[in-house]
Structure formats: C-alpha cells, structure tokens
Amino acid sequence: MNYPLELTVIMYHYVRDLRDDAEQGSGIRGLPVRAFEAQLDSLSRQHTFIRWPDLQMAVRENRPLPSSACLLTFDDGICDHYINVYRILRRRKLSGLFFVMDRSEGDGLVPAHKIHFLLAKLGLAGLREAIWEKLSPALRQQFTQAEQRYRLKYPLTSMDSRINLLKAVLQRELSAEVNTLLRDLFEMHVGSEKEIARRYYLSLEQIHEMRAGGMHFGGHSRSHPWFDWIDAETRTAEIKASSAWLEQIEPGPWAFAYPYGGLTEDSPSLLERHGFVAAFTTQAQLRHPKPYFIGRLDGEEMVQNGHAYA
Ligand SMILES: [Zn+2]
C-alpha cells in the first residue's frame, strides 16, 4: 500500500426517524432513514463500496484498493445500527464496520450519551443551568475558565457550536466530577439509566446476528474518554478492553475508532501492540497519511450541508 491511502470513509451515528423503535420517544434526532438510503444511492453511483477485510488486506499486505473505494462506518454500538442500518445494508448486500464499546451486562450509558438524552429533554440552557446549580464554588470556577477557553474553538455563533462548547467542558475538564451529577440528572429527568441503556445499545445477540449477516466490528474503547485527556496507562487499559471484547466477536487484527476523534501520538503503537492494524479519526479527509489516522466524512453533516452526496 502506498501512502497516502486514498479512501472515502463515511461515519454515521444515529440513523433514525422520530418515534421509531430506535428513537423510542427520546427526542434524540439523527439522520432520517430515507436520507441515509438516498445517500447510499448517490455514494453507490460514485464509489465502489469495500468491506473491512478489503481494507485490512490493503494495510497488511499492500493489496491495492479499487479506485474510488468507499467504506461505511458506524460509531457507538447503538440500537439504530441493528434496527435501521443492518436491514438496509443487508438488502443492498453491503457491509458496514461498526465501532462498539466494550460493555458489560448492567452497565449504564457513557457520559456522552447521557448528555444526548438530557439535551433532548432539558435543552441546552436547561442542562447547563441544572449542572451549574449542583457545582461547588471551586468547580464553578473551573467550569467558567474551561468555557472561556473553548469559546475560541466553539464560538457562540450557532446552536451546534454552543452545544459543542458545553460538551467539551463536561467531557474533558469536568469529566471526572460530572459523571455522578449526570447520573442523578438522568434518573430525575429521563428515567432508569440501566433500563434505558439495555435498549439503547446493541445486545451481544444482535451483534452476533449482524456478524453472521456479513457486518464487521471494531473497537471504540470501554468508557469513551477523550484519549488526549487521560494518561497513557488509562489509554492502554481502554484499548486492551476493546481487544478483549473483540476476541469474542471476530478474528483480528481489528480496526479502532478514537472516541470523539481524540488523538495522541502514542495511540498507534498502543493499538498495534493490542491487535489493531488501522484506526479512524473524525477528521474530514480523503487521503490518509497513515493507517492509524484514517479520516472520515460525517454522513449526517453531508446531508445537512447539501453536499453532492446528499
Ligand atoms: Zn463515539
């Protein structure tokens, strides 16, 4: 394989319609199912879809990829991928690469997903207010300082940017303190976290069925942290958890997707040591300098921006 590798990778999260079996009345929006299908139609006119084993061979054995190759990837192991995506891919005889967290029976939701539910319920201002009320004076100071810093990256110019600002503060600076707080708010405003998590994430049974139907799985850590916000020891533990989980799903070597697209320089060697040959970021690029930093285009953003593929 000659680098840069040329490959179009599309990244998806929620694929659902309001009040369908995936959305379950949560109010969490996603890429509508019909828009997803329309996007597959136009992608198929311009690209040759490949499967994870094609890319695995390309990076391991220098096998060339077809020209205009395109790989479909799906993050977070959410039920949308069984309920809506799998049946569509199977009907079209396509394969997806699904990045799933190592979860145990009875685990709750990772903080990022608790935030999605709470944003849908309380709105941005409501959630910020509810969190602020519970913070100690010291944490309020930390919160304010972090907000000021992230405003450079996420200015208050659009709703999306404002949401990303709050998410960055909660998922980075305050990640340790905020988890209990989010848990309390979730029970108060949404419901039983464990009960909801059980339906929200793919079950092992669904994953095995998807495997049997030609889908592939990759690692996405255990607790979904920003990799540049944790130490090397924790990063190693998160990556190890993914390979241990994947052992029971499909033969390696595997692919990995960095949670939130967070990058560190030591990640490629840690991944290589634990059975991963490729890793995906959230950087929108079509040429990739290294197999451990393969960029992806956000399918939902492409639709919103009226991209040629939409
Ligand atoms: Zn994720």
Coordinates of C-alpha atoms and ligand atoms in Angstrom, one line a residue:
M1 CA 0.0 0.0 0.0
N2 CA 1.4 3.4 -1.0
Y3 CA 0.6 6.2 1.4
P4 CA -1.2 8.5 1.4
L5 CA -4.0 6.0 1.2
E6 CA -6.9 7.2 -0.9
L7 CA -10.2 6.1 0.6
T8 CA -13.6 7.7 1.2
V9 CA -14.8 6.7 4.7
I10 CA -18.2 7.8 5.9
M11 CA -19.0 8.0 9.6
Y12 CA -22.5 7.6 10.9
H13 CA -24.0 7.8 14.4
Y14 CA -27.8 7.9 14.9
V15 CA -29.8 6.7 11.9
R16 CA -33.5 7.0 13.0
D17 CA -36.8 8.7 12.5
L18 CA -38.8 10.4 15.2
R19 CA -40.8 7.9 17.2
D20 CA -39.3 4.8 15.5
D21 CA -38.0 1.8 17.5
A22 CA -34.5 3.3 17.7
E23 CA -35.6 6.8 18.8
Q24 CA -38.0 5.4 21.4
G25 CA -39.5 8.8 22.2
S26 CA -36.2 10.1 23.5
G27 CA -36.3 13.2 21.3
I28 CA -32.7 12.4 20.2
R29 CA -32.6 13.2 16.5
G30 CA -30.4 11.5 13.9
L31 CA -30.0 11.1 10.1
P32 CA -33.5 10.2 8.9
V33 CA -33.7 6.6 7.4
R34 CA -34.8 7.9 4.0
A35 CA -31.9 10.4 3.8
F36 CA -29.5 7.5 4.7
E37 CA -30.9 5.4 1.9
A38 CA -30.7 8.3 -0.6
Q39 CA -27.1 8.9 0.5
L40 CA -26.2 5.2 -0.2
D41 CA -27.8 5.6 -3.6
S42 CA -25.6 8.5 -4.6
L43 CA -22.5 7.1 -3.0
S44 CA -23.0 3.9 -4.9
R45 CA -23.1 5.9 -8.2
Q46 CA -19.7 7.4 -7.5
H47 CA -17.9 4.8 -5.5
T48 CA -17.0 1.1 -5.1
F49 CA -18.0 0.0 -1.6
I50 CA -15.4 -2.1 0.2
R51 CA -15.7 -4.2 3.4
W52 CA -13.4 -4.1 6.4
P53 CA -11.5 -7.2 5.2
D54 CA -10.6 -5.4 2.0
L55 CA -9.0 -2.6 3.9
Q56 CA -7.4 -4.9 6.4
M57 CA -5.7 -6.7 3.5
A58 CA -4.7 -3.4 2.0
V59 CA -2.9 -2.2 5.1
R60 CA -1.4 -5.6 6.0
E61 CA -0.4 -7.0 2.6
N62 CA -0.2 -4.0 0.4
R63 CA -3.2 -5.1 -1.7
P64 CA -4.5 -2.3 -3.7
L65 CA -8.0 -0.9 -3.1
P66 CA -10.4 -0.4 -6.0
S67 CA -10.4 3.2 -7.3
S68 CA -12.9 5.5 -5.6
A69 CA -13.2 3.0 -2.8
C70 CA -15.7 3.8 0.0
L71 CA -16.1 2.3 3.4
L72 CA -19.2 2.8 5.6
T73 CA -18.6 3.1 9.4
F74 CA -20.9 3.4 12.3
D75 CA -19.9 4.5 15.8
D76 CA -21.0 3.8 19.4
G77 CA -22.9 0.5 19.1
I78 CA -26.3 2.0 19.3
C79 CA -29.5 0.1 18.5
D80 CA -30.2 2.2 15.4
H81 CA -27.5 0.1 13.7
Y82 CA -29.4 -3.1 14.2
I83 CA -33.0 -1.7 13.8
N84 CA -32.4 0.6 10.8
V85 CA -29.0 0.2 9.3
Y86 CA -28.4 -3.5 9.3
R87 CA -31.6 -4.4 7.4
I88 CA -30.8 -1.7 4.7
L89 CA -27.2 -2.9 4.3
R90 CA -28.2 -6.5 4.1
R91 CA -30.9 -5.8 1.5
R92 CA -28.3 -3.9 -0.6
K93 CA -25.6 -6.6 0.0
L94 CA -23.3 -4.1 1.6
S95 CA -21.2 -4.4 4.7
G96 CA -20.5 -1.8 7.4
L97 CA -17.8 -1.5 10.0
F98 CA -19.3 -0.9 13.4
F99 CA -17.3 0.5 16.3
V100 CA -18.7 -0.7 19.6
M101 CA -17.7 -0.1 23.2
D102 CA -16.8 -2.9 25.5
R103 CA -19.8 -3.0 27.8
S104 CA -20.8 -5.4 30.5
E105 CA -24.3 -6.6 31.3
G106 CA -25.9 -4.0 33.6
D107 CA -23.6 -1.1 32.6
G108 CA -25.3 2.3 32.2
L109 CA -24.7 4.9 29.5
V110 CA -21.4 6.6 28.8
P111 CA -21.5 10.3 29.8
A112 CA -21.7 11.4 26.1
H113 CA -24.9 9.5 25.7
K114 CA -26.4 10.7 29.0
I115 CA -25.8 14.2 27.7
H116 CA -27.7 13.4 24.4
F117 CA -30.8 12.4 26.4
L118 CA -30.6 15.3 28.8
L119 CA -30.1 17.8 25.9
A120 CA -33.2 16.4 24.2
K121 CA -35.2 16.7 27.5
L122 CA -33.9 20.0 29.0
G123 CA -32.5 21.9 26.1
L124 CA -29.0 23.5 26.1
A125 CA -29.8 26.3 28.5
G126 CA -31.7 23.9 30.8
L127 CA -29.0 21.4 31.0
R128 CA -26.3 24.0 31.6
E129 CA -28.4 25.5 34.4
A130 CA -29.1 22.2 36.0
I131 CA -25.4 21.3 36.1
W132 CA -24.3 24.8 37.3
E133 CA -26.7 24.6 40.2
K134 CA -25.1 21.5 41.5
L135 CA -21.4 22.6 41.2
S136 CA -19.3 23.7 44.2
P137 CA -17.8 27.2 44.0
A138 CA -14.4 25.7 43.0
L139 CA -15.9 23.6 40.2
R140 CA -17.9 26.7 39.0
Q141 CA -14.6 28.5 38.6
Q142 CA -13.2 25.6 36.7
F143 CA -16.3 25.4 34.6
T144 CA -16.2 29.1 33.7
Q145 CA -12.5 29.0 32.9
A146 CA -12.9 26.0 30.6
E147 CA -15.9 27.6 28.9
Q148 CA -13.8 30.8 28.2
R149 CA -11.0 28.7 26.7
Y150 CA -13.3 26.6 24.5
R151 CA -15.1 29.6 23.2
L152 CA -12.1 30.2 20.9
K153 CA -12.8 26.9 19.3
Y154 CA -16.6 26.9 19.7
P155 CA -17.8 30.5 19.4
L156 CA -21.4 31.3 20.5
T157 CA -22.4 31.9 16.9
S158 CA -24.5 28.8 16.2
M159 CA -26.6 26.3 18.3
D160 CA -24.3 23.4 17.3
S161 CA -21.2 25.3 18.3
R162 CA -22.9 26.2 21.7
I163 CA -23.7 22.6 22.3
N164 CA -20.2 21.5 21.4
L165 CA -18.9 24.1 23.9
L166 CA -20.9 22.6 26.8
K167 CA -20.0 19.1 25.7
A168 CA -16.3 19.9 25.7
V169 CA -16.4 21.3 29.2
L170 CA -18.4 18.3 30.6
Q171 CA -16.5 15.6 28.7
R172 CA -13.0 17.0 29.3
E173 CA -12.3 19.4 32.2
L174 CA -15.2 18.2 34.4
S175 CA -15.4 14.6 33.1
A176 CA -14.4 13.1 36.5
E177 CA -16.8 15.2 38.6
V178 CA -19.7 15.4 36.3
N179 CA -20.4 11.7 35.8
T180 CA -22.3 11.3 39.1
L181 CA -24.0 14.6 38.5
L182 CA -25.2 13.4 35.1
R183 CA -26.3 10.2 36.6
D184 CA -28.6 12.0 39.1
L185 CA -30.0 14.3 36.5
F186 CA -30.7 11.4 34.2
E187 CA -32.7 9.5 36.9
M188 CA -34.6 12.7 37.6
H189 CA -35.5 13.8 34.1
V190 CA -35.2 10.7 31.9
G191 CA -35.6 7.5 33.8
S192 CA -33.8 4.4 34.8
E193 CA -30.4 4.6 33.2
K194 CA -29.7 0.8 33.3
E195 CA -33.1 0.0 31.8
I196 CA -32.7 2.6 29.0
A197 CA -29.0 1.5 28.3
R198 CA -30.2 -2.0 27.8
R199 CA -32.4 -0.9 24.9
Y200 CA -30.1 1.9 23.7
Y201 CA -27.1 -0.2 22.9
L202 CA -26.7 -3.3 20.7
S203 CA -27.1 -6.5 22.6
L204 CA -24.5 -9.3 22.1
E205 CA -27.2 -11.3 20.4
Q206 CA -27.8 -8.6 17.9
I207 CA -24.1 -8.2 17.3
H208 CA -23.7 -11.9 16.6
E209 CA -26.6 -11.8 14.2
M210 CA -25.1 -8.8 12.4
R211 CA -21.8 -10.7 12.2
A212 CA -23.5 -13.7 10.7
G213 CA -25.1 -11.3 8.2
G214 CA -21.7 -10.0 7.0
M215 CA -21.2 -7.0 9.2
H216 CA -17.8 -6.3 10.9
F217 CA -16.9 -4.8 14.3
G218 CA -14.1 -2.7 15.6
G219 CA -13.0 -1.2 19.0
H220 CA -14.2 2.1 20.4
S221 CA -12.7 1.8 24.0
R222 CA -14.6 1.0 27.1
S223 CA -15.7 4.2 28.7
H224 CA -15.5 6.5 25.7
P225 CA -12.9 9.1 27.0
W226 CA -11.1 11.8 25.1
F227 CA -7.7 10.0 24.6
D228 CA -5.7 13.2 24.9
W229 CA -7.4 13.9 28.3
I230 CA -6.4 10.6 30.0
D231 CA -2.9 9.2 30.9
A232 CA -1.1 6.6 28.9
E233 CA -1.9 3.9 31.4
T234 CA -5.7 4.5 31.1
R235 CA -5.4 4.7 27.3
T236 CA -3.7 1.3 27.4
A237 CA -6.5 -0.1 29.6
E238 CA -9.2 1.3 27.3
I239 CA -7.5 -0.2 24.2
K240 CA -7.0 -3.6 25.9
A241 CA -10.6 -3.7 26.9
S242 CA -11.5 -3.3 23.2
S243 CA -9.3 -6.1 22.0
A244 CA -10.5 -8.4 24.8
W245 CA -14.1 -7.6 23.8
L246 CA -13.4 -8.1 20.1
E247 CA -11.8 -11.6 20.7
Q248 CA -15.4 -12.9 21.3
I249 CA -16.8 -11.2 18.2
E250 CA -14.5 -11.7 15.2
P251 CA -10.9 -12.7 14.4
G252 CA -8.4 -9.9 14.3
P253 CA -6.5 -7.9 13.5
W254 CA -9.1 -5.2 14.0
A255 CA -9.9 -1.6 13.4
F256 CA -10.4 1.1 16.1
A257 CA -12.2 4.4 16.2
Y258 CA -10.9 7.1 18.6
P259 CA -13.7 8.2 20.9
Y260 CA -14.6 11.8 19.9
G261 CA -11.7 11.6 17.4
G262 CA -9.3 12.4 20.3
L263 CA -5.7 11.8 19.2
T264 CA -2.4 11.2 20.9
E265 CA 1.0 10.3 19.4
D266 CA 1.3 7.1 21.4
S267 CA -2.0 5.6 20.2
P268 CA -0.8 3.9 17.1
S269 CA 1.9 1.9 18.9
L270 CA -0.5 1.0 21.7
L271 CA -3.1 -0.1 19.2
E272 CA -0.5 -2.1 17.2
R273 CA 0.5 -3.9 20.4
H274 CA -3.0 -5.0 21.1
G275 CA -4.1 -6.4 17.7
F276 CA -5.3 -3.3 15.8
V277 CA -4.0 -2.6 12.3
A278 CA -6.0 0.5 11.4
A279 CA -7.7 3.4 13.3
F280 CA -10.2 6.0 12.3
T281 CA -10.4 9.7 13.3
T282 CA -13.2 12.3 12.8
Q283 CA -11.0 14.5 10.6
A284 CA -12.7 15.1 7.2
Q285 CA -10.1 13.9 4.7
L286 CA -10.0 11.6 1.7
R287 CA -6.2 10.9 1.7
H288 CA -4.7 9.4 4.7
P289 CA -1.0 9.5 5.6
K290 CA -1.0 6.5 8.0
P291 CA -3.2 3.5 8.7
Y292 CA -3.7 4.7 12.3
F293 CA -5.1 8.1 11.2
I294 CA -7.7 7.4 8.6
G295 CA -10.1 10.4 8.3
R296 CA -13.8 10.2 7.8
L297 CA -16.6 12.3 6.5
D298 CA -19.7 12.7 8.7
G299 CA -22.7 11.4 6.7
E300 CA -25.2 13.4 8.6
E301 CA -23.3 16.7 8.1
M302 CA -23.1 15.9 4.4
V303 CA -26.8 15.8 4.2
Q304 CA -27.3 19.0 6.3
N305 CA -24.8 20.9 4.2
G306 CA -26.5 19.8 0.9
H307 CA -23.2 18.0 -0.1
A308 CA -23.2 16.4 -3.5
Y309 CA -23.8 13.0 -1.9
A310 CA -26.9 14.1 -0.1
Ligands
ZN1 ZN -18.1 7.5 19.8

